PDB file of C-alpha atoms in Angstrom:
ATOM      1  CA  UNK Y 625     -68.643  26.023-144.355  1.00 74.00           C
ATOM      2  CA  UNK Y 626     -65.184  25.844-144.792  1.00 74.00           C
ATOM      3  CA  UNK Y 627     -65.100  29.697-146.502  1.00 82.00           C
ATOM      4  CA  UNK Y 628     -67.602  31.028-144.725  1.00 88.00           C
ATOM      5  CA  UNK Y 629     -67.448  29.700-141.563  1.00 89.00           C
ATOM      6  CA  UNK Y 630     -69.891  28.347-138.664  1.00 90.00           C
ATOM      7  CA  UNK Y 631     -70.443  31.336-136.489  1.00 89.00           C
ATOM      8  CA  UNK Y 632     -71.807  33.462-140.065  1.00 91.00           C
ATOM      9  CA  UNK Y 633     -73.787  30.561-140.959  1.00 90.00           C
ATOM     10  CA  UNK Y 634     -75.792  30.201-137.996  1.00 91.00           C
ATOM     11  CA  UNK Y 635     -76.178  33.826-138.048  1.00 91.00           C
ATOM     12  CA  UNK Y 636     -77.267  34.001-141.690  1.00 91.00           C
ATOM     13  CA  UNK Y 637     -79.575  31.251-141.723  1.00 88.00           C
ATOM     14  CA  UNK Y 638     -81.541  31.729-138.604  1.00 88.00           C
ATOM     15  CA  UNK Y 639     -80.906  29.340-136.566  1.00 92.00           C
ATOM     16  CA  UNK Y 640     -81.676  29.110-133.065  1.00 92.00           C
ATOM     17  CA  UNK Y 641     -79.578  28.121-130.259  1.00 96.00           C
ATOM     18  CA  UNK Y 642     -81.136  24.997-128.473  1.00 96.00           C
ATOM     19  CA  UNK Y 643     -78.951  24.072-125.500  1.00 97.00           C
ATOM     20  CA  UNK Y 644     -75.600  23.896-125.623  1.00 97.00           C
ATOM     21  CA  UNK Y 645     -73.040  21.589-122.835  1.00 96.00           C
ATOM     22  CA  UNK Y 646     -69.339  20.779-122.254  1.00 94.00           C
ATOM     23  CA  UNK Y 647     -68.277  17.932-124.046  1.00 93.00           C
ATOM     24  CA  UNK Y 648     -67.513  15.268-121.985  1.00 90.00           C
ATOM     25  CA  UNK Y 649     -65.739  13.285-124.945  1.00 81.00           C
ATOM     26  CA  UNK Y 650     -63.781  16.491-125.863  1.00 85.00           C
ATOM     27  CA  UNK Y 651     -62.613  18.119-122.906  1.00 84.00           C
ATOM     28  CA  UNK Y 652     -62.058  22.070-123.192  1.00 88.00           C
ATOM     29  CA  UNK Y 653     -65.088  22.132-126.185  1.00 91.00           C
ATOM     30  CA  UNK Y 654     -68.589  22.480-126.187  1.00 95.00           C
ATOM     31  CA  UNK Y 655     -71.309  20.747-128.246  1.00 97.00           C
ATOM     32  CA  UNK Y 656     -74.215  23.102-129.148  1.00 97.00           C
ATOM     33  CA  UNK Y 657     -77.673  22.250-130.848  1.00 97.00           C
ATOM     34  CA  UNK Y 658     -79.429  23.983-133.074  1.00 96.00           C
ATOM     35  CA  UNK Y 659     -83.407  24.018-134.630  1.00 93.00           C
ATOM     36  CA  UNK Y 660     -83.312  24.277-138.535  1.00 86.00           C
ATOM     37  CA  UNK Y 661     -85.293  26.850-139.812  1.00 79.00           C
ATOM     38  CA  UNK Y 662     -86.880  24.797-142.737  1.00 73.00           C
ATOM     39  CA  UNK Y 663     -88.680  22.230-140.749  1.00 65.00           C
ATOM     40  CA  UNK Y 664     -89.078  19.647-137.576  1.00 70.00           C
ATOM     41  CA  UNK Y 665     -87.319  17.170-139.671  1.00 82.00           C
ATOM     42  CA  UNK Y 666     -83.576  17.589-138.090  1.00 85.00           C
ATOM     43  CA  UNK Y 667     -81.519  19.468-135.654  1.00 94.00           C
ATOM     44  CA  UNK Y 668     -77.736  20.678-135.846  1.00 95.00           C
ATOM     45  CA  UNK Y 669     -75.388  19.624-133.754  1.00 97.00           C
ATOM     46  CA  UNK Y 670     -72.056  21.776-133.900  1.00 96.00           C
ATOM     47  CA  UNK Y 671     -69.138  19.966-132.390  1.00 94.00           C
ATOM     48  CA  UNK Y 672     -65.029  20.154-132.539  1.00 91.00           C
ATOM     49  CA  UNK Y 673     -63.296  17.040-134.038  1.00 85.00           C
ATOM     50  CA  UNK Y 674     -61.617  15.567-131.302  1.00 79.00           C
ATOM     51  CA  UNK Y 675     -58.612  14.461-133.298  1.00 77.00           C
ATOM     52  CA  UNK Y 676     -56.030  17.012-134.562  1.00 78.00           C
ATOM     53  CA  UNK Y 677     -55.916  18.089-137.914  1.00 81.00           C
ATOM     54  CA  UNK Y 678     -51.966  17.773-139.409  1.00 88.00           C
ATOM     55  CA  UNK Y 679     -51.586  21.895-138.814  1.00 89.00           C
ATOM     56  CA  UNK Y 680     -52.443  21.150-134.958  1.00 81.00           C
ATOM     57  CA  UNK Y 681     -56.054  22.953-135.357  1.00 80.00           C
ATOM     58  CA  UNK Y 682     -59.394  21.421-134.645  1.00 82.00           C
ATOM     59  CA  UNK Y 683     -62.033  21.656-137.239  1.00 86.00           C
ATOM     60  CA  UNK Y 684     -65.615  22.700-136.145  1.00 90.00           C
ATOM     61  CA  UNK Y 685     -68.252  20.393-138.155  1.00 90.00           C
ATOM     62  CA  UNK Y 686     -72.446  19.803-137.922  1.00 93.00           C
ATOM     63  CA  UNK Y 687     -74.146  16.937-137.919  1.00 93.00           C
ATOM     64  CA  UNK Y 688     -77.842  16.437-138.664  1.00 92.00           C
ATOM     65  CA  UNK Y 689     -79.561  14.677-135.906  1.00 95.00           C
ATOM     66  CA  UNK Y 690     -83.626  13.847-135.108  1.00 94.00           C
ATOM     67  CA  UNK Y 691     -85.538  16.649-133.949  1.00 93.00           C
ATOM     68  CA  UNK Y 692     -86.074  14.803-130.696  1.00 94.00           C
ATOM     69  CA  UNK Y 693     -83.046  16.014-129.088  1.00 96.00           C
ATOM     70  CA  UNK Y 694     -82.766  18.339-126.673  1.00 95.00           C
ATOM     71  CA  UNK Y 695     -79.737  17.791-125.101  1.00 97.00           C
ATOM     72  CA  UNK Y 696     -76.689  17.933-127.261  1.00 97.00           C
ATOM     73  CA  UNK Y 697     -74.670  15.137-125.151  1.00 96.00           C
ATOM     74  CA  UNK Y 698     -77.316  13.104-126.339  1.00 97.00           C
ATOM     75  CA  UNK Y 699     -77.392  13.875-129.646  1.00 97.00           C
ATOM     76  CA  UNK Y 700     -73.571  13.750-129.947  1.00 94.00           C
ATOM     77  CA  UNK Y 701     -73.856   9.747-128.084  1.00 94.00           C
ATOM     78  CA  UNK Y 702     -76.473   9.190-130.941  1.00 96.00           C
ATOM     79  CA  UNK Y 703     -73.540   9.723-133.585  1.00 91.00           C
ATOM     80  CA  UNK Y 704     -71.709   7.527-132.060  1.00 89.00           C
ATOM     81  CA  UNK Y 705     -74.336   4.559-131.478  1.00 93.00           C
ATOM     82  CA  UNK Y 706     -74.383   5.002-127.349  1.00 93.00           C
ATOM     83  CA  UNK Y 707     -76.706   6.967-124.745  1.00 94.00           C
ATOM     84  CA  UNK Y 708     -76.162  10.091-123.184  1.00 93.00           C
ATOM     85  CA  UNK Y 709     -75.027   8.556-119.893  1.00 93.00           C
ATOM     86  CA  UNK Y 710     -72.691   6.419-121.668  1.00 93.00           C
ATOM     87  CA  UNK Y 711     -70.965   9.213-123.991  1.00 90.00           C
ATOM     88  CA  UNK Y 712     -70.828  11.152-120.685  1.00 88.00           C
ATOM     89  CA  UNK Y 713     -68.253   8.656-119.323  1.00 88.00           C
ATOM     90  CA  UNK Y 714     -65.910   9.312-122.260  1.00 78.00           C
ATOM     91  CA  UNK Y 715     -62.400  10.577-121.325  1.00 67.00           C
ATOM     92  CA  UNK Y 716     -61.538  11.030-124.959  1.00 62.00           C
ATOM     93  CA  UNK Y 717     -63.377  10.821-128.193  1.00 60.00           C
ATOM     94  CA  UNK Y 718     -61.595  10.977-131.625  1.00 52.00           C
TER      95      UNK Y 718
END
């Protein structure tokens, strides 16, 4: 991902734009979710690291989560161990 980025990788590989939100834990970012193309085994969630890299940029990453989700502040909350409703309340995530 790194080389070729997010934005071509989605593109390339199909995948299809779930729902996508304002991150509550992240202010200024959005979380978006994504179906896989190979199966009803996972989604993608594509998020921005909260925390600064040393060169000041953020670095866009996915996570595999259960196909269940439909809302991505859910899914992100799931990464984290809490419920949507409590990841909502976040003022800063790292």
């Amino acid at each position: 991902m790194e080389r070729l980025g997010w934005g071509t990788y989605i593109e390339q590989a199909g995948l299809t734009l779930v729902r996508q939100a304002d991150d509550p834990g992240n202010p200024g970012c959005e979380l978006r979710l994504y179906d896989l193309p190979w199966g009803p085994q996972a989604r993608l969630l594509l998020a921005i690291n909260g925390s600064l890299e040393r060169d000041g940029t953020r670095r866009q990453y996915g996570l595999r989560v259960p196909p269940w989700f439909d809302d991505p502040i859910d899914a992100a909350a799931w990464s984290y161990g809490l419920t949507g409703p409590q990841y909502a309340r976040l003022q800063r995530r790292t």
